[in-house]
PDB file of C-alpha atoms in Angstrom:
ATOM      1  CA  UNK A  57      12.188  -1.629  65.659  1.00 63.00           C
ATOM      2  CA  UNK A  58       8.945  -2.866  64.151  1.00 76.00           C
ATOM      3  CA  UNK A  59       7.442  -1.643  60.895  1.00 84.00           C
ATOM      4  CA  UNK A  60       4.943   1.191  60.764  1.00 83.00           C
ATOM      5  CA  UNK A  61       1.281   0.160  60.915  1.00 85.00           C
ATOM      6  CA  UNK A  62      -0.211  -0.197  57.443  1.00 91.00           C
ATOM      7  CA  UNK A  63      -2.930   2.407  58.057  1.00 92.00           C
ATOM      8  CA  UNK A  64      -0.260   5.004  58.894  1.00 91.00           C
ATOM      9  CA  UNK A  65       1.774   4.031  55.848  1.00 92.00           C
ATOM     10  CA  UNK A  66      -1.326   4.374  53.665  1.00 96.00           C
ATOM     11  CA  UNK A  67      -2.172   7.767  55.152  1.00 95.00           C
ATOM     12  CA  UNK A  68       1.364   9.081  54.562  1.00 95.00           C
ATOM     13  CA  UNK A  69       1.333   7.816  50.980  1.00 97.00           C
ATOM     14  CA  UNK A  70      -2.053   9.428  50.404  1.00 97.00           C
ATOM     15  CA  UNK A  71      -0.762  12.771  51.693  1.00 97.00           C
ATOM     16  CA  UNK A  72       2.364  12.527  49.539  1.00 98.00           C
ATOM     17  CA  UNK A  73       0.175  11.758  46.519  1.00 98.00           C
ATOM     18  CA  UNK A  74      -1.963  14.815  47.309  1.00 98.00           C
ATOM     19  CA  UNK A  75       1.190  16.972  47.373  1.00 98.00           C
ATOM     20  CA  UNK A  76       2.319  15.439  44.072  1.00 98.00           C
ATOM     21  CA  UNK A  77      -1.069  16.154  42.476  1.00 98.00           C
ATOM     22  CA  UNK A  78      -1.090  19.714  43.789  1.00 98.00           C
ATOM     23  CA  UNK A  79       2.441  20.241  42.463  1.00 98.00           C
ATOM     24  CA  UNK A  80       1.380  18.989  39.041  1.00 98.00           C
ATOM     25  CA  UNK A  81      -1.605  21.333  39.151  1.00 98.00           C
ATOM     26  CA  UNK A  82       0.723  24.197  40.060  1.00 98.00           C
ATOM     27  CA  UNK A  83       2.985  23.436  37.115  1.00 98.00           C
ATOM     28  CA  UNK A  84      -0.045  23.403  34.807  1.00 98.00           C
ATOM     29  CA  UNK A  85      -1.297  26.693  36.253  1.00 97.00           C
ATOM     30  CA  UNK A  86       2.153  28.185  35.755  1.00 97.00           C
ATOM     31  CA  UNK A  87       2.040  27.367  32.055  1.00 97.00           C
ATOM     32  CA  UNK A  88      -1.631  28.209  31.571  1.00 97.00           C
ATOM     33  CA  UNK A  89      -1.536  31.613  33.252  1.00 97.00           C
ATOM     34  CA  UNK A  90       1.926  32.792  32.261  1.00 94.00           C
ATOM     35  CA  UNK A  91       0.360  35.570  30.159  1.00 97.00           C
ATOM     36  CA  UNK A  92      -1.946  36.828  32.954  1.00 97.00           C
ATOM     37  CA  UNK A  93       0.147  37.978  35.894  1.00 97.00           C
ATOM     38  CA  UNK A  94      -2.786  38.415  38.310  1.00 97.00           C
ATOM     39  CA  UNK A  95      -4.208  34.958  37.614  1.00 98.00           C
ATOM     40  CA  UNK A  96      -0.720  33.432  37.722  1.00 97.00           C
ATOM     41  CA  UNK A  97      -0.139  34.799  41.229  1.00 98.00           C
ATOM     42  CA  UNK A  98      -3.648  33.898  42.377  1.00 98.00           C
ATOM     43  CA  UNK A  99      -3.437  30.318  41.090  1.00 97.00           C
ATOM     44  CA  UNK A 100       0.026  29.625  42.433  1.00 98.00           C
ATOM     45  CA  UNK A 101      -0.744  31.139  45.832  1.00 98.00           C
ATOM     46  CA  UNK A 102      -3.748  28.821  46.076  1.00 98.00           C
ATOM     47  CA  UNK A 103      -1.620  25.821  45.133  1.00 98.00           C
ATOM     48  CA  UNK A 104       1.053  26.635  47.710  1.00 98.00           C
ATOM     49  CA  UNK A 105      -1.632  27.289  50.331  1.00 98.00           C
ATOM     50  CA  UNK A 106      -3.165  23.884  49.607  1.00 98.00           C
ATOM     51  CA  UNK A 107       0.240  22.185  49.760  1.00 98.00           C
ATOM     52  CA  UNK A 108       0.927  23.900  53.088  1.00 98.00           C
ATOM     53  CA  UNK A 109      -2.398  22.645  54.509  1.00 98.00           C
ATOM     54  CA  UNK A 110      -1.672  19.067  53.454  1.00 98.00           C
ATOM     55  CA  UNK A 111       1.887  19.240  54.805  1.00 97.00           C
ATOM     56  CA  UNK A 112       0.838  20.753  58.141  1.00 97.00           C
ATOM     57  CA  UNK A 113      -1.905  18.172  58.603  1.00 96.00           C
ATOM     58  CA  UNK A 114       0.494  15.330  57.801  1.00 97.00           C
ATOM     59  CA  UNK A 115       3.198  16.750  60.094  1.00 97.00           C
ATOM     60  CA  UNK A 116       0.774  17.080  62.991  1.00 96.00           C
ATOM     61  CA  UNK A 117      -0.480  13.526  62.583  1.00 95.00           C
ATOM     62  CA  UNK A 118       2.994  12.026  62.266  1.00 95.00           C
ATOM     63  CA  UNK A 119       4.254  14.060  65.230  1.00 96.00           C
ATOM     64  CA  UNK A 120       1.283  12.979  67.315  1.00 94.00           C
ATOM     65  CA  UNK A 121       1.783   9.330  66.403  1.00 94.00           C
ATOM     66  CA  UNK A 122       5.532   9.486  67.056  1.00 95.00           C
ATOM     67  CA  UNK A 123       4.860  11.082  70.445  1.00 95.00           C
ATOM     68  CA  UNK A 124       1.933   8.981  71.624  1.00 92.00           C
ATOM     69  CA  UNK A 125       3.563   5.718  70.519  1.00 92.00           C
ATOM     70  CA  UNK A 126       6.884   6.807  72.098  1.00 94.00           C
ATOM     71  CA  UNK A 127       8.737   6.283  68.829  1.00 94.00           C
ATOM     72  CA  UNK A 128      10.580   9.607  69.099  1.00 96.00           C
ATOM     73  CA  UNK A 129      11.281  11.933  72.001  1.00 96.00           C
ATOM     74  CA  UNK A 130       9.863  15.468  71.965  1.00 96.00           C
ATOM     75  CA  UNK A 131      13.363  16.741  71.128  1.00 96.00           C
ATOM     76  CA  UNK A 132      13.644  14.383  68.159  1.00 97.00           C
ATOM     77  CA  UNK A 133      10.156  15.315  66.957  1.00 97.00           C
ATOM     78  CA  UNK A 134      10.860  19.030  67.225  1.00 97.00           C
ATOM     79  CA  UNK A 135      14.142  18.665  65.332  1.00 97.00           C
ATOM     80  CA  UNK A 136      12.671  16.520  62.563  1.00 97.00           C
ATOM     81  CA  UNK A 137       9.455  18.529  62.174  1.00 96.00           C
ATOM     82  CA  UNK A 138      11.202  21.886  62.615  1.00 95.00           C
ATOM     83  CA  UNK A 139       8.884  22.918  65.422  1.00 95.00           C
ATOM     84  CA  UNK A 140       9.664  23.899  68.996  1.00 95.00           C
ATOM     85  CA  UNK A 141       9.672  21.355  71.802  1.00 95.00           C
ATOM     86  CA  UNK A 142       7.108  23.603  73.454  1.00 94.00           C
ATOM     87  CA  UNK A 143       4.786  23.000  70.501  1.00 93.00           C
ATOM     88  CA  UNK A 144       5.147  19.248  70.990  1.00 94.00           C
ATOM     89  CA  UNK A 145       4.301  19.544  74.690  1.00 92.00           C
ATOM     90  CA  UNK A 146       1.417  21.917  73.973  1.00 93.00           C
ATOM     91  CA  UNK A 147      -0.070  19.488  71.451  1.00 91.00           C
ATOM     92  CA  UNK A 148       0.356  16.686  73.967  1.00 90.00           C
ATOM     93  CA  UNK A 149      -1.505  18.725  76.617  1.00 90.00           C
ATOM     94  CA  UNK A 150      -4.332  19.519  74.196  1.00 90.00           C
ATOM     95  CA  UNK A 151      -4.663  15.825  73.261  1.00 83.00           C
ATOM     96  CA  UNK A 152      -4.811  14.901  76.946  1.00 79.00           C
ATOM     97  CA  UNK A 153      -7.904  17.021  77.551  1.00 61.00           C
TER      98      UNK A 153
END
């Protein structure tokens, strides 16, 4: 099998770096707001929400690439991404429009 295209590799690394930075921010917020319960919850919920957005965006792009380039089957994508096969097919149908 050939290597992943460099632009995809760069995009994945950028997303992983974003998650790393958000995690570091979360750890800082944890320390900074440990005395203020409301701000602690608010800050950490924002961090986890941001991490979720980055992760979902990256998962969608990787799943789409794996599907459109026929690198993985829909079953393999659904297993690896922890989504239903129906979601893979639905995304494929939406892309086709």
